[in-house]
């Protein structure tokens, strides 16, 4: 989505009613952020919108990018927010060999996830574990990096990488994780925001 | 989980390529990244670049994949180096021209051209000029294509000083002061 460099555009302060609805939308999309939303979006902070090319809006708060949205699609977290609150976003993991492809903006293909270094969800992997806090559903990744629920086609997902601590991409699944395991081939995420892309490099000072 | 404590993690980002340092190997400036990290965060450097860490990192790849990755990294590094060199050359040959122009008798404006070569946003700089010198300052198109900043009044020397102080990326030698008189006069500077 952001393979090319992006020039910063003017930022526009948002009406508080719009800020409130974005906040509600974000929590609804990512219920795991519920315990942390007051820290991510303090009530007194003011949210600004930056219009990027190709009908993408980026939302920035006090110079910190939070999330972005193409048209009226799902809000997607900026990778810097994912790095701050990694526990709040469903993840899959690619094997080491797939990293350089994803970081060059290539479509993420199923074999990068089904190989030994990849991780796809394992339902009930979290049985007996506590939730992140009040209002958050009981889901998350196990020690091996397997999410505790199958993720559906159309769901936003964060891409982790074998041997790495931090996430390397964010995107929307074009194939559900269950189907991905069964088929073992085909595109899984097409247009992602990835480390080092135009959105990542965008400057806010 | 305590309600008051911050739950936000603080992630270290590479001072060279801006990625988390564990991803520097994919950026094409790996050498420079390593040098930076070794100084800035020796512990993290050790964790990422020690022999054991590197071995663990490549153990799962096939020989063929390793070779391909190495070749890829080399190509990327060469490309980054070439781009860097080209940029350096471009900068060293770019000149910012500050021109004093006489509009009427004893009425001057000062034009500044060439700033875009140093990656500066003309609109922003024009605004800065306006604020700094409390005068009119705007971006205008020039007949040859491109844009320049025109500031009301004779502020050539002040602008040079301001540029040198605020935009360190412009070397002093790359700024020229010229004068545009009604009658052709000698260039100052
Ligand atoms: Zn780096």
Tab-separated table of C-alpha atoms in Angstrom, chain A residues 31-120:
chain	number	residue	atom	x	y	z
A	31	UNK	CA	-11.122	-5.430	21.626
A	32	UNK	CA	-7.781	-6.375	23.149
A	33	UNK	CA	-6.823	-2.680	23.300
A	34	UNK	CA	-9.685	-1.999	25.729
A	35	UNK	CA	-7.513	-2.036	28.887
A	36	UNK	CA	-4.987	0.308	27.255
A	37	UNK	CA	-7.125	2.694	25.252
A	38	UNK	CA	-6.831	5.518	27.785
A	39	UNK	CA	-3.085	5.354	27.453
A	40	UNK	CA	-3.138	5.035	23.665
A	41	UNK	CA	-5.686	7.808	23.194
A	42	UNK	CA	-5.829	9.973	26.323
A	43	UNK	CA	-9.113	11.853	26.502
A	44	UNK	CA	-7.411	15.255	26.521
A	45	UNK	CA	-5.058	14.587	23.648
A	46	UNK	CA	-6.086	15.812	20.243
A	47	UNK	CA	-6.142	13.591	17.241
A	48	UNK	CA	-5.163	14.879	13.817
A	49	UNK	CA	-5.858	13.511	10.389
A	50	UNK	CA	-3.350	13.473	7.562
A	51	UNK	CA	-4.655	12.666	4.110
A	52	UNK	CA	-2.256	10.415	2.237
A	53	UNK	CA	-2.314	9.365	-1.425
A	54	UNK	CA	-4.731	6.685	-2.644
A	55	UNK	CA	-7.542	7.685	-0.274
A	56	UNK	CA	-5.724	6.708	2.892
A	57	UNK	CA	-6.163	8.701	6.096
A	58	UNK	CA	-3.531	8.546	8.790
A	59	UNK	CA	-4.389	9.506	12.365
A	60	UNK	CA	-1.670	11.126	14.400
A	61	UNK	CA	-1.715	12.179	18.023
A	62	UNK	CA	0.893	14.556	19.415
A	63	UNK	CA	3.242	13.651	16.593
A	64	UNK	CA	2.749	9.924	17.161
A	65	UNK	CA	1.056	7.907	14.408
A	66	UNK	CA	-1.685	5.636	15.736
A	67	UNK	CA	-3.636	4.072	12.909
A	68	UNK	CA	-4.663	4.532	9.300
A	69	UNK	CA	-7.603	3.714	7.100
A	70	UNK	CA	-8.179	3.238	3.403
A	71	UNK	CA	-11.649	4.538	2.426
A	72	UNK	CA	-13.969	2.997	4.993
A	73	UNK	CA	-12.036	-0.229	5.408
A	74	UNK	CA	-10.894	-1.469	8.797
A	75	UNK	CA	-8.639	0.803	10.853
A	76	UNK	CA	-5.127	-0.633	10.760
A	77	UNK	CA	-2.567	0.105	13.473
A	78	UNK	CA	0.666	1.850	12.488
A	79	UNK	CA	3.619	-0.455	13.191
A	80	UNK	CA	4.953	1.954	15.799
A	81	UNK	CA	1.750	1.474	17.782
A	82	UNK	CA	2.006	-2.297	17.327
A	83	UNK	CA	5.533	-2.172	18.738
A	84	UNK	CA	4.268	-0.280	21.775
A	85	UNK	CA	1.300	-2.575	22.427
A	86	UNK	CA	2.030	-5.879	20.675
A	87	UNK	CA	-0.316	-7.895	22.872
A	88	UNK	CA	-3.340	-6.043	21.478
A	89	UNK	CA	-3.323	-7.312	17.912
A	90	UNK	CA	-3.922	-10.782	16.464
A	91	UNK	CA	-0.762	-12.145	14.894
A	92	UNK	CA	0.569	-14.697	12.484
A	93	UNK	CA	4.252	-15.391	11.986
A	94	UNK	CA	6.322	-15.791	8.853
A	95	UNK	CA	9.468	-17.863	8.610
A	96	UNK	CA	12.844	-16.219	8.315
A	97	UNK	CA	13.090	-16.764	4.586
A	98	UNK	CA	9.934	-14.756	3.918
A	99	UNK	CA	11.061	-11.641	5.797
A	100	UNK	CA	12.988	-10.025	2.989
A	101	UNK	CA	10.093	-10.510	0.592
A	102	UNK	CA	7.589	-8.953	2.940
A	103	UNK	CA	9.968	-6.043	3.601
A	104	UNK	CA	10.178	-5.373	-0.107
A	105	UNK	CA	6.410	-5.142	-0.372
A	106	UNK	CA	5.718	-8.533	-1.909
A	107	UNK	CA	2.441	-10.369	-1.338
A	108	UNK	CA	2.668	-12.678	1.658
A	109	UNK	CA	2.199	-16.251	0.426
A	110	UNK	CA	0.955	-19.235	2.431
A	111	UNK	CA	4.195	-21.294	2.394
A	112	UNK	CA	5.921	-18.595	4.463
A	113	UNK	CA	3.399	-19.361	7.205
A	114	UNK	CA	2.962	-23.122	6.939
A	115	UNK	CA	6.687	-23.930	6.990
A	116	UNK	CA	8.359	-24.945	10.276
A	117	UNK	CA	9.419	-21.358	11.017
A	118	UNK	CA	5.929	-19.962	10.416
A	119	UNK	CA	3.063	-19.819	12.905
A	120	UNK	CA	-0.636	-20.009	12.272
